Coordinates of C-alpha atoms and ligand atoms in Angstrom, one line a residue:
X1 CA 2.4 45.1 -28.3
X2 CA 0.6 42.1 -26.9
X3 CA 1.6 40.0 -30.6
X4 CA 5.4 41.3 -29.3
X5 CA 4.7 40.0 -25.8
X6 CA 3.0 36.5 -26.9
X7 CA 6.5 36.2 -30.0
X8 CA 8.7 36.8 -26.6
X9 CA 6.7 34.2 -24.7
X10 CA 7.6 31.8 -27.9
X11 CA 10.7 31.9 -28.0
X12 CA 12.4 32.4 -24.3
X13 CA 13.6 30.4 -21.5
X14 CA 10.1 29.8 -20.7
X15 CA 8.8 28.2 -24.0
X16 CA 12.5 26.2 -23.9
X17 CA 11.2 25.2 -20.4
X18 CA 8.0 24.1 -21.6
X19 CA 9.3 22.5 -25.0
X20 CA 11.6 19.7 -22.7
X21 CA 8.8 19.8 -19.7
X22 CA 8.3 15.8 -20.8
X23 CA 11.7 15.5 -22.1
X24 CA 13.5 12.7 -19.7
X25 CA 16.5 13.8 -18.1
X26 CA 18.6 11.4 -20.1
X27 CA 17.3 11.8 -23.3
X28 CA 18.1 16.4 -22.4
X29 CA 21.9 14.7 -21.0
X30 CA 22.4 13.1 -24.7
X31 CA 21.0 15.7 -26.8
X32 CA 22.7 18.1 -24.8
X33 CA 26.0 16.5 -25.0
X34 CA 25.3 15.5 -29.1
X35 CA 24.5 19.2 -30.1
X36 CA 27.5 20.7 -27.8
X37 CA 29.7 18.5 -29.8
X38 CA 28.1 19.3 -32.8
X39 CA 28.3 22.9 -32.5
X40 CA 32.0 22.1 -31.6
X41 CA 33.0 20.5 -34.6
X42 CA 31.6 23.4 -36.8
X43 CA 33.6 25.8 -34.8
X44 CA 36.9 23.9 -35.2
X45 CA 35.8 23.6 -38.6
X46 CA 35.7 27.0 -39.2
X47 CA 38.1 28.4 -37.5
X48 CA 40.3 26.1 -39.2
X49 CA 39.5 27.4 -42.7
X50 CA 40.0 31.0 -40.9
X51 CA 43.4 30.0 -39.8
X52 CA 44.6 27.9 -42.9
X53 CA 43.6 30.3 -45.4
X54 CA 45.8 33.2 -44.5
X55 CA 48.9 31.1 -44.1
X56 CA 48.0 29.0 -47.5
X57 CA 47.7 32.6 -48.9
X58 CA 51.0 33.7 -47.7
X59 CA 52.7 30.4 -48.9
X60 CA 51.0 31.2 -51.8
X61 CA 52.5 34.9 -52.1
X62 CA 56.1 34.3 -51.8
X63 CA 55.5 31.6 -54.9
X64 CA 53.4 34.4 -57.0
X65 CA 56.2 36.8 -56.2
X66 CA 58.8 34.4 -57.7
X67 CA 57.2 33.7 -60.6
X68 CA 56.6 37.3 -60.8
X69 CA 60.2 38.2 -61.0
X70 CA 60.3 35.1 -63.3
X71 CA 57.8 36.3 -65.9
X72 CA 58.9 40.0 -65.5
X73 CA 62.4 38.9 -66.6
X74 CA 61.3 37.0 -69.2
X75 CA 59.4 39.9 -70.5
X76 CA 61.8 42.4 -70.3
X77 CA 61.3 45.5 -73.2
X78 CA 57.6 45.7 -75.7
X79 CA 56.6 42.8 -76.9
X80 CA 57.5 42.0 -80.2
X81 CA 54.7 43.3 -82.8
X82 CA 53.4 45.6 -80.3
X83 CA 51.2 48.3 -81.2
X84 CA 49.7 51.1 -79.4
X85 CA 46.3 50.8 -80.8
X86 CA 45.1 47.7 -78.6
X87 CA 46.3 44.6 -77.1
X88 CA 44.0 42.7 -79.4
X89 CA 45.0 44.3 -82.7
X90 CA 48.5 43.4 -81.9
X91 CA 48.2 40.0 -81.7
X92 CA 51.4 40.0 -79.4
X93 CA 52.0 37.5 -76.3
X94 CA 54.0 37.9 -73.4
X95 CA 56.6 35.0 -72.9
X96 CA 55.8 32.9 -70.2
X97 CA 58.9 31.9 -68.2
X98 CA 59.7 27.9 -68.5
X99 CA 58.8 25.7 -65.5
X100 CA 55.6 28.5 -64.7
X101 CA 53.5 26.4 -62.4
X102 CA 50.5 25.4 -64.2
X103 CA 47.6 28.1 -64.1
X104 CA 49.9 31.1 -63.8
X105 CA 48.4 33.9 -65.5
X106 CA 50.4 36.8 -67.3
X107 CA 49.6 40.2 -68.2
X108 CA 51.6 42.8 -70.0
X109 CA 50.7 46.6 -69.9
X110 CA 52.5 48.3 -72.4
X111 CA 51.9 52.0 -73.0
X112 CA 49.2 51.9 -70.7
X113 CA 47.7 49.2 -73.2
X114 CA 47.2 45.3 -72.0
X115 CA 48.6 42.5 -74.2
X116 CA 47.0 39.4 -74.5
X117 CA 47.3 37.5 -71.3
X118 CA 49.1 34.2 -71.1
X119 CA 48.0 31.0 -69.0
X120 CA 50.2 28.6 -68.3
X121 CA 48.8 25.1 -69.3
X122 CA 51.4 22.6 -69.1
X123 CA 54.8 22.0 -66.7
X124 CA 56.8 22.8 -69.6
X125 CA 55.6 26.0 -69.5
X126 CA 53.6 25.6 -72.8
X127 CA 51.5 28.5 -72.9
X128 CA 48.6 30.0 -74.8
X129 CA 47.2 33.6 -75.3
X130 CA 43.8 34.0 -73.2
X131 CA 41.4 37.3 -73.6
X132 CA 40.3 39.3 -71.2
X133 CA 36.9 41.4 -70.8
X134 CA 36.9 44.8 -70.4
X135 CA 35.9 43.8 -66.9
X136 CA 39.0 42.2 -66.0
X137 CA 41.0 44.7 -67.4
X138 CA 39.3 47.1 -65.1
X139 CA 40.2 45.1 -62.1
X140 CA 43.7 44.6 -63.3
X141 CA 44.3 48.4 -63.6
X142 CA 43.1 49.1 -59.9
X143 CA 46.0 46.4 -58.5
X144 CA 48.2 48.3 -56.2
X145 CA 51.8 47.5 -57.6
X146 CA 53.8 45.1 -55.4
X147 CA 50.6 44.4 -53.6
X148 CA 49.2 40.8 -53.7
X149 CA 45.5 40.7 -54.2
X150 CA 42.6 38.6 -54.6
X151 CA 40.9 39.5 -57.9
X152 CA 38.0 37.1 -59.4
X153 CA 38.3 37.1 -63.3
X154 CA 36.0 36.3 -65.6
X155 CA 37.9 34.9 -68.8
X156 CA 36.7 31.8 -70.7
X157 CA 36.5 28.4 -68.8
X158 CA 39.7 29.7 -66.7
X159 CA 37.4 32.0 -64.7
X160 CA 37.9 31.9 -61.3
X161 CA 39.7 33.8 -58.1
X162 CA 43.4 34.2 -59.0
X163 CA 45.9 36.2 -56.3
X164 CA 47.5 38.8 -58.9
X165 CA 51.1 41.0 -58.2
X166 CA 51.6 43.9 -60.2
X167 CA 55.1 44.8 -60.8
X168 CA 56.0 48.5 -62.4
X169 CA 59.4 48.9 -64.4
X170 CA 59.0 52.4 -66.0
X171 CA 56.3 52.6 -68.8
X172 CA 56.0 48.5 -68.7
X173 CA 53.5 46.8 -66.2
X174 CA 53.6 42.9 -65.6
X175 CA 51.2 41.2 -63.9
X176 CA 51.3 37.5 -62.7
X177 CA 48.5 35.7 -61.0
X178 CA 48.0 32.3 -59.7
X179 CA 45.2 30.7 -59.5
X180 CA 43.2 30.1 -55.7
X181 CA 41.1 27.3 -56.2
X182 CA 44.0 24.9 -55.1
X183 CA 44.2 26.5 -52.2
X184 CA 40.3 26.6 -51.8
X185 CA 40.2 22.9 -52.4
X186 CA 43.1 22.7 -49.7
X187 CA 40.6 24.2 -47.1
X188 CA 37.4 22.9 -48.5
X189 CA 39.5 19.0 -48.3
X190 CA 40.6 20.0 -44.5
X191 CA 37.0 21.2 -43.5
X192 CA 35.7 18.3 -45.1
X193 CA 37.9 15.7 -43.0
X194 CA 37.5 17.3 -40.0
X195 CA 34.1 17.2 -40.2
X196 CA 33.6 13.4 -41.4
X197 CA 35.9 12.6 -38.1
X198 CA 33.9 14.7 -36.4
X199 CA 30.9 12.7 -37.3
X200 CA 32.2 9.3 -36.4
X201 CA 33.3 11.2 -33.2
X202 CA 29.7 12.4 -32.6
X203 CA 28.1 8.6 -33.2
X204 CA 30.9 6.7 -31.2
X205 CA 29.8 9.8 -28.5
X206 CA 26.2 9.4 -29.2
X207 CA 26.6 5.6 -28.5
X208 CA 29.1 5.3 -25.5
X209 CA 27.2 8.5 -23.7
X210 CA 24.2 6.9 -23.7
X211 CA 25.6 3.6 -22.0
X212 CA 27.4 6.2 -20.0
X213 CA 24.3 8.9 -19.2
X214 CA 22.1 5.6 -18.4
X215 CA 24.8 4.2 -16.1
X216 CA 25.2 7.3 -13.9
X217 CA 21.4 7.5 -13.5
X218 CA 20.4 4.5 -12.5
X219 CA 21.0 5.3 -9.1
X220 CA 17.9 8.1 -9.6
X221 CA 16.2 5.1 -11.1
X222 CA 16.5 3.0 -8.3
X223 CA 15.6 6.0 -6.1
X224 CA 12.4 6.1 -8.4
X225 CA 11.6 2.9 -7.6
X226 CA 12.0 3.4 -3.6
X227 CA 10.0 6.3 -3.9
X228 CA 6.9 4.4 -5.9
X229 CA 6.9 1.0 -3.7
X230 CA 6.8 3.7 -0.6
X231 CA 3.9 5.8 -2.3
X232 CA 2.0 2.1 -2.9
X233 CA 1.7 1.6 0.7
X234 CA -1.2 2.3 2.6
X235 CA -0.3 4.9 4.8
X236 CA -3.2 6.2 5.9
X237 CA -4.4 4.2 8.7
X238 CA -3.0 1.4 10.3
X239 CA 0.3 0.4 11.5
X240 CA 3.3 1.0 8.6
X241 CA 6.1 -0.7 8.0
X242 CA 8.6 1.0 6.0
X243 CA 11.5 -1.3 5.2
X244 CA 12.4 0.3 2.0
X245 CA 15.8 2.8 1.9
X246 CA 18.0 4.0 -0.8
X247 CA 20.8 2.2 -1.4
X248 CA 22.6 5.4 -2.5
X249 CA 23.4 7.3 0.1
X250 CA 27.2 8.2 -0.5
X251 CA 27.1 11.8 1.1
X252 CA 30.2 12.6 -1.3
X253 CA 28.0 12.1 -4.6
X254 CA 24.8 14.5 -5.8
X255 CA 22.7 11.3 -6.3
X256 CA 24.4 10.0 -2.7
X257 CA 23.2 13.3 -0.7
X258 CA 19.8 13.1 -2.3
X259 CA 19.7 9.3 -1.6
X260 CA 20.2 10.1 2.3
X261 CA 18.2 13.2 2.3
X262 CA 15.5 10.9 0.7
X263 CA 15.7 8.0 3.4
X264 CA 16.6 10.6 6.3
X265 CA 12.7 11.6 5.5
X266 CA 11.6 8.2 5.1
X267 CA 12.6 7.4 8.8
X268 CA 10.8 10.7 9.6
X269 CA 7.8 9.6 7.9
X270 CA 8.3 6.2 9.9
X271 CA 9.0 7.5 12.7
X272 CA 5.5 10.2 12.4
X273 CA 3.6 7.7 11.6
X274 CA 4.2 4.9 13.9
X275 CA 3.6 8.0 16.9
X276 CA 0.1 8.3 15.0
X277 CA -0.7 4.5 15.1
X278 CA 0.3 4.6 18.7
X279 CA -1.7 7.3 19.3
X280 CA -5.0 6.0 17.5
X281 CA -4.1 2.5 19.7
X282 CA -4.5 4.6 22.6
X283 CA -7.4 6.2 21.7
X284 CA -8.8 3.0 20.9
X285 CA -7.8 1.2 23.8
X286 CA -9.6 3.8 25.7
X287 CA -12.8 4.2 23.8
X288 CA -12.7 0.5 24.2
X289 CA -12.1 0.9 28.3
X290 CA -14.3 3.9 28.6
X291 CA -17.4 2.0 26.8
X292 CA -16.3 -1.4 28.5
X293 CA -17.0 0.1 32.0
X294 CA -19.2 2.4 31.3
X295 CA -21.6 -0.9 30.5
X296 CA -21.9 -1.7 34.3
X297 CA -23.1 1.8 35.2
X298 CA -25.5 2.4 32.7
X299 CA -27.1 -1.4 33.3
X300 CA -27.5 -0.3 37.2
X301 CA -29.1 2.8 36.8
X302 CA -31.3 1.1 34.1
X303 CA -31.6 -1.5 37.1
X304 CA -32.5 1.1 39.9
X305 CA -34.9 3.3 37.9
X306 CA -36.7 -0.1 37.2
X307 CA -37.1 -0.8 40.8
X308 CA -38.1 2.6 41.7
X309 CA -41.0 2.3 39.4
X310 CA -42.1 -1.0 40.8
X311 CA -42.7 0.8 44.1
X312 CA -45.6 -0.4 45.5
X313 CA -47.2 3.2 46.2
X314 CA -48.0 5.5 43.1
X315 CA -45.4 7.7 42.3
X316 CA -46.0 11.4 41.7
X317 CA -46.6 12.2 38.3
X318 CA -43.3 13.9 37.7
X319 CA -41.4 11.3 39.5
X320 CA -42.7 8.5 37.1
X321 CA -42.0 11.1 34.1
X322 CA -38.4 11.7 35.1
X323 CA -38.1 7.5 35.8
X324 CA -39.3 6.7 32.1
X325 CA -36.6 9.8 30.7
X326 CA -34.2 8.2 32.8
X327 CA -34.8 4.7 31.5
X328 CA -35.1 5.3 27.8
X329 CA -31.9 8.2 28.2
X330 CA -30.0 5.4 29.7
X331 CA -31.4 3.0 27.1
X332 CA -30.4 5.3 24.0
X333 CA -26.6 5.3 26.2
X334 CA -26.3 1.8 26.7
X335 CA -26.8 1.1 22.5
X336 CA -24.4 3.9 22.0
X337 CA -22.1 2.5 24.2
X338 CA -22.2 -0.9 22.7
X339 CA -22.1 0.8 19.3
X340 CA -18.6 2.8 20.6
X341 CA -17.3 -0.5 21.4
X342 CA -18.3 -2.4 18.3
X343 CA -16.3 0.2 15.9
X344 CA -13.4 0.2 18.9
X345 CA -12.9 -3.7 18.4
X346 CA -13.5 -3.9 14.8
X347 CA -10.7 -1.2 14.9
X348 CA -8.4 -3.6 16.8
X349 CA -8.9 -5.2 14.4
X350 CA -10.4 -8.2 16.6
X351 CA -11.2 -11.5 14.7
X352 CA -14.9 -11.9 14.0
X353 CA -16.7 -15.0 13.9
X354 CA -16.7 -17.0 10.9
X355 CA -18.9 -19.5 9.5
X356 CA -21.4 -19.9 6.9
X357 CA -23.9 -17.5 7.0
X358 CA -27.3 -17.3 4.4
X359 CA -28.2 -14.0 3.5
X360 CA -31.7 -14.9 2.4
X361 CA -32.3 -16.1 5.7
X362 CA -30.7 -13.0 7.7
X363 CA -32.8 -10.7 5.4
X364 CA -36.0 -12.3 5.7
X365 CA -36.1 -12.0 9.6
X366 CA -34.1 -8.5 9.4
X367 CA -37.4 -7.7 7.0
X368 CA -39.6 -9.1 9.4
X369 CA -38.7 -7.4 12.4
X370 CA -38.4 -4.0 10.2
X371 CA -42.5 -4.6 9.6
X372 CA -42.8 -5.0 13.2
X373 CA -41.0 -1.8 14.1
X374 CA -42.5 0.2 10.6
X375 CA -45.7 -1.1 10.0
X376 CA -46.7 2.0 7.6
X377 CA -44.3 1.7 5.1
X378 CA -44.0 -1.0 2.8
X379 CA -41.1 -4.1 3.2
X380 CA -40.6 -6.2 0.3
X381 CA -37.8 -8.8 -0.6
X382 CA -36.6 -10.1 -3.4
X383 CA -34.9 -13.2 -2.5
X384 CA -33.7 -16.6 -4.8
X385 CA -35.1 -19.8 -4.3
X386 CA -32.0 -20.9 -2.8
X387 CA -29.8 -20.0 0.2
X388 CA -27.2 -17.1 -0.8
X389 CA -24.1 -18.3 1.7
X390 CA -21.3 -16.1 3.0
X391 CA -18.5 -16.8 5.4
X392 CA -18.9 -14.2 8.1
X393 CA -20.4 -13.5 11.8
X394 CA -24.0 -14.1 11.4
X395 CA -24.6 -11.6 14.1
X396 CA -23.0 -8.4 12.5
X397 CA -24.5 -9.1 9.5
X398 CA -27.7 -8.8 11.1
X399 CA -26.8 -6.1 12.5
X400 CA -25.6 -4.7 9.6
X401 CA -29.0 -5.4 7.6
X402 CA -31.2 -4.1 10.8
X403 CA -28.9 -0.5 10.6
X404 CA -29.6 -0.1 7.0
X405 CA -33.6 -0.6 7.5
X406 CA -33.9 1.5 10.4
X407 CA -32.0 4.1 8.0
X408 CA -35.0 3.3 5.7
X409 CA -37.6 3.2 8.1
X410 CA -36.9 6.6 9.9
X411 CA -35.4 8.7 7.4
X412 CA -38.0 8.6 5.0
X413 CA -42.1 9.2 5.3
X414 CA -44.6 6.5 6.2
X415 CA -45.6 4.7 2.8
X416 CA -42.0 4.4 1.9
X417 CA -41.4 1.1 -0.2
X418 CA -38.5 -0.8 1.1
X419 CA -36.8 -3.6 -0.8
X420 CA -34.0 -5.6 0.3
X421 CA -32.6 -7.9 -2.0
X422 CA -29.9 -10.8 -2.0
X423 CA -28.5 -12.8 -4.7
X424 CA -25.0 -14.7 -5.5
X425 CA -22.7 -13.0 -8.1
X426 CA -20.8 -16.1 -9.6
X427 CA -18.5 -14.1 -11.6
X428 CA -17.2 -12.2 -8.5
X429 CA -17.4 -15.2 -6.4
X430 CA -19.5 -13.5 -3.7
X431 CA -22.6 -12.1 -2.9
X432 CA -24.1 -8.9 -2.8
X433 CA -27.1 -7.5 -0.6
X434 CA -29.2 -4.7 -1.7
X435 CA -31.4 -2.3 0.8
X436 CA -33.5 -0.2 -2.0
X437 CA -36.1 2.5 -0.6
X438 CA -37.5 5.3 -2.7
X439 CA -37.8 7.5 0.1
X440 CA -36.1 11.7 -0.5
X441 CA -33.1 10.0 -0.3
X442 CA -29.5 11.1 1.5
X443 CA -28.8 14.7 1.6
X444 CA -25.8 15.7 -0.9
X445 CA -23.6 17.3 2.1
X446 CA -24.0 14.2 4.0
X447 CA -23.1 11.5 0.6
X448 CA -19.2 12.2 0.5
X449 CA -18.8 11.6 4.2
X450 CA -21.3 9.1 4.9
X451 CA -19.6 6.7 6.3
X452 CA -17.6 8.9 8.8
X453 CA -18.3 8.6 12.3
X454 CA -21.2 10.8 13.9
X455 CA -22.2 12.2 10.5
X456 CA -26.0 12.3 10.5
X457 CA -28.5 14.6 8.9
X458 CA -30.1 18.1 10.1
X459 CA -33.4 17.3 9.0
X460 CA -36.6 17.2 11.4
X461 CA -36.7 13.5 10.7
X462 CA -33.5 12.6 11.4
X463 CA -33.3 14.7 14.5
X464 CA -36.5 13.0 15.4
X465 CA -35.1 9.6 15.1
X466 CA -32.4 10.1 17.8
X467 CA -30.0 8.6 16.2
X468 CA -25.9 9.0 16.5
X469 CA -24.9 9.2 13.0
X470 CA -23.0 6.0 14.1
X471 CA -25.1 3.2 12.1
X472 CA -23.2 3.8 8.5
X473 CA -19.9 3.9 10.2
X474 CA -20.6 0.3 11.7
X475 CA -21.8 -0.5 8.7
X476 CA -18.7 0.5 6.4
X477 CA -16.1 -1.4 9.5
X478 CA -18.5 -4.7 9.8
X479 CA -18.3 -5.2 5.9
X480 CA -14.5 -4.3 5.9
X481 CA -14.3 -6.8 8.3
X482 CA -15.4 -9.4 6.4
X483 CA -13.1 -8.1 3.5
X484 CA -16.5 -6.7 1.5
X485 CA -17.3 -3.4 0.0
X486 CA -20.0 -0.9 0.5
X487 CA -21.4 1.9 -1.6
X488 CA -24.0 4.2 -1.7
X489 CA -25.8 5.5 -4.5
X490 CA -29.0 7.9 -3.3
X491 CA -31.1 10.4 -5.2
X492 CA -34.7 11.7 -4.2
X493 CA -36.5 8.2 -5.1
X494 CA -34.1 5.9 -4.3
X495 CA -31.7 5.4 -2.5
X496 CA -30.1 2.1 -2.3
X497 CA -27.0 0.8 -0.1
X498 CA -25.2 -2.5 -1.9
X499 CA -23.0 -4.8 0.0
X500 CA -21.0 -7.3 -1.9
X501 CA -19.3 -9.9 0.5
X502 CA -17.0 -12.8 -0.8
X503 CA -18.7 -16.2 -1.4
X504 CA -18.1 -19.0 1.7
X505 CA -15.9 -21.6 0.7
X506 CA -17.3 -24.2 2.3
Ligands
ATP1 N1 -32.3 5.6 3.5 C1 -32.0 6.8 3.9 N2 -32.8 7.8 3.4 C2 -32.5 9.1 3.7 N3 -31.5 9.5 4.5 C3 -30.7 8.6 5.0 C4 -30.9 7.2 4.7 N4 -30.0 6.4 5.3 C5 -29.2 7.3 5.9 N5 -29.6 8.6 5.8 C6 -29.0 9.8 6.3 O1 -27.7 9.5 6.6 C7 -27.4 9.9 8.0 C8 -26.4 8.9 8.6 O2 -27.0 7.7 8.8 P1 -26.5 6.8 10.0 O3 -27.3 5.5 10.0 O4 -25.0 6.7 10.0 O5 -26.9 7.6 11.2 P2 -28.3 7.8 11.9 O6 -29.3 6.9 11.3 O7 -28.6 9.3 11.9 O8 -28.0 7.4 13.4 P3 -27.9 5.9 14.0 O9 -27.9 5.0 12.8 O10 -26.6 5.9 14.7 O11 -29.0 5.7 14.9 C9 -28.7 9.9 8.6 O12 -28.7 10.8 9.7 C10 -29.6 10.4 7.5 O13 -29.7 11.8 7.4
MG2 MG1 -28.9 4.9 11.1

């Protein structure tokens, strides 16, 4: 049952479907259209042999019953010499008329005995006495008189399908045949022409359809081509631009209606995404605002708790508590704040400064004040002799390098080893900074979105550091910025952040 099932599965619409799933649709259109035309020209080939052969045959009767008459009349009476013993013993022959078309067969049954047959050889009506097997006899005696009928005999090299007519006149039985091969030839010739013009017809068809197939789809090719420059744009962020549309848009055609159904979607997708990029410049413009005025706020009430604490009379205990919460709260606001409007202008997309900055400068005194912040773990730098320049703002970078050491410094235990690292890379024309630590390394939830804003770990640690899960994120925009990459690559051991920034050209 299941062998039935899987034989079905092989040979139905579904393993057709599967069988042209990476067929192109021009290539199925040709085949398609060469086998149709194929299958056509062996139907008109055969029906033409079904129709030509009965009307050949009937042609072919009326002239059998002619000579029939013919031969019967020339036979009229027993044959001279005959004898009832056997046709054979006789030695008799029937006369064969003169002008008997060549290949007519004759037969005479006298007293229920056959005769030698005659065959007609020549035009002249020259004839000569043929014998018949017992088999052929057999099949003579079963003819239906006055009945044409096909009949294949078997004697000597004149074997073959003859059309015989027996005639009855009392006790003496003709019967005349004539040969069918001519009119199998006849067919066989027609089949055979039809067929050769049916070939040329196929390759003319094979090579004009596929000028023609190619022709009527390049429209979907052009379509193709819309759709792959559209799919190549980054759409994802930023403001789009979508210039491209379908030049075949003729509502009247299949390919026209698909064309405008294609760009009616494109202006959708235009359309939803240019409301998005409005939307992310509003949001943008007001993280921007929000952190922008939120500054002044936050600096005053850093301001006032300073001057409450520089009261000349000692301050209750709790009172100087809450002060110092108040001041290293608003402290821990003030650096998110700036952070929030770091990423909101690098969004914007606002110019940075550019000049020639040396990595091996920014990481020794990055390093250094790392040591001063982290003075039980270990710093270490592996620097070139040499300045590594980049074209960038100096004070990002720093900023930048600072992020990824304090990552270093609080996430992982005292002791950690810490290596930062900057060299050239000639053959990339750039320069790539490397902040190693083989601390536990970045939790595996946390790697895929590590860059993502806010995404910072659960652990004791990294709740303990207070931080906002913001330093990555500025990391990632501040080296976009400068058109660099980032990647992460962090097991339990070591975990090391690489930067590769393009060289400065000056
Ligand atoms: N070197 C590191 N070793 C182990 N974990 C790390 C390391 N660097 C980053 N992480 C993990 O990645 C998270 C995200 O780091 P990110 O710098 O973005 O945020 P943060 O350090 O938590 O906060 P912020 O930097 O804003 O003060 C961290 O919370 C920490 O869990
Ligand atoms: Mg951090």
């Amino acid at each position: 049952m299941t062998a039935g099932r899987a034989d079905d599965a092989g040979r139905g619409p579904a393993a057709l479907r599967r069988r042209l799933a990476g067929v192109t649709l021009r290539t199925r259109l040709i085949v398609g259209l060469l086998v149709l035309f194929a299958l056509a020209g062996l139907g008109v080939a055969a029906a033409t042999g079904a129709a030509l052969r009965p009307y050949l045959i009937g042609t072919l009767d009326a002239q059998l019953k002619a000579t029939s008459n013919a031969f019967s009349a020339s036979n009229q009476g027993p044959p001279p010499g005959a004898h009832p013993s056997g046709p054979d013993a006789t030695g008799s022959m029937p006369h064969m008329p003169p002008h008997a078309p060549v290949g007519t067969l004759g037969v005479c049954f006298y007293s229920g005995q056959v005769t030698n047959a005659v065959l007609a050889e020549y035009h002249d009506g020259k004839a000569f006495s043929r014998s018949l097997t017992s088999a052929d006899i057999a099949a003579l005696r079963h003819l239906t008189p006055g009945k044409p009928a096909s009949v294949d005999l078997s004697f000597g090299k004149h074997s073959g399908d003859y059309r015989l007519l027996k005639t009855t006149d009392g006790s003496a039985v003709d019967i005349t045949g004539l040969p069918l091969d001519g009119l199998q030839r006849t067919v066989s010739q027609a089949q055979l022409i039809e067929l050769i013009l049916f070939g040329a017809a196929l390759l003319v068809i094979g090579l004009a359809g596929t000028g023609w197939v190619r022709l009527s789809l390049r429209p979907l090719s052009r379509m193709t081509a819309t759709a792959t420059e559209v799919a190549e744009l980054p759409l994802a962020s930023g403001e789009v631009d979508l210039p491209h549309r379908v030049p075949d848009a003729d509502p009247r055609t299949e390919v026209g209606k698909l064309g405008a159904a294609f760009n009616r979607m494109l202006g959708h997708v235009e359309a939803a995404l240019a409301r998005r990029h409005a939307s992310e410049a509003r949001l943008r413009t007001f993280a921007a605002d929000a952190s922008h005025e939120l500054r002044t706020p936050l600096a005053a009430i850093r301001g006032y708790a300073e001057l409450a604490r520089r009261q000349p009379e000692p301050l209750p205990a709790e009172v100087a508590h809450a002060l110092s919460r108040v001041e290293s709260e608003s402290a821990r606001m003030s650096a998110l704040v700036e952070d929030l409007l770091l990423l909101a202008r690098l969004d914007a997309g606002r110019p940075l400064e550019s000049a020639s900055v040396d990595l091996t400068r920014l990481a020794i005194d990055a390093a250094s004040d790392a040591r001063a912040a982290g003075p039980d773990h270990r710093w270490q730098l592996e620097l070139p002799d040499g300045p590594v320049l980049v074209r960038g703002d100096e004070h990002r970078l720093y900023q930048v390098l600072a992020n990824l050491l304090s990552n270093a410094r609080v996430h992982t235990p005292a002791g950690t080893t810490v290596t930062v690292a900057a060299a050239a890379v000639p053959g990339a024309d750039g320069a790539e900074l490397t902040v190693t630590d083989d601390g536990p390394g970045i939790p595996d939830e946390l790697q895929p979105g590590l860059f993502e804003r806010f995404v910072r770990g659960e652990s004791s640690r990294s709740r303990a550091s207070g931080g906002t899960g913001l330093g990555l994120s500025i990391v990632a925009a501040v080296v976009a910025a400068h058109h660099g990459t980032v990647r992460v690559t962090s097991r339990p051991g070591k975990t090391r952040v690489t930067i590769w920034l393009p060289a400065s050209r000056s």
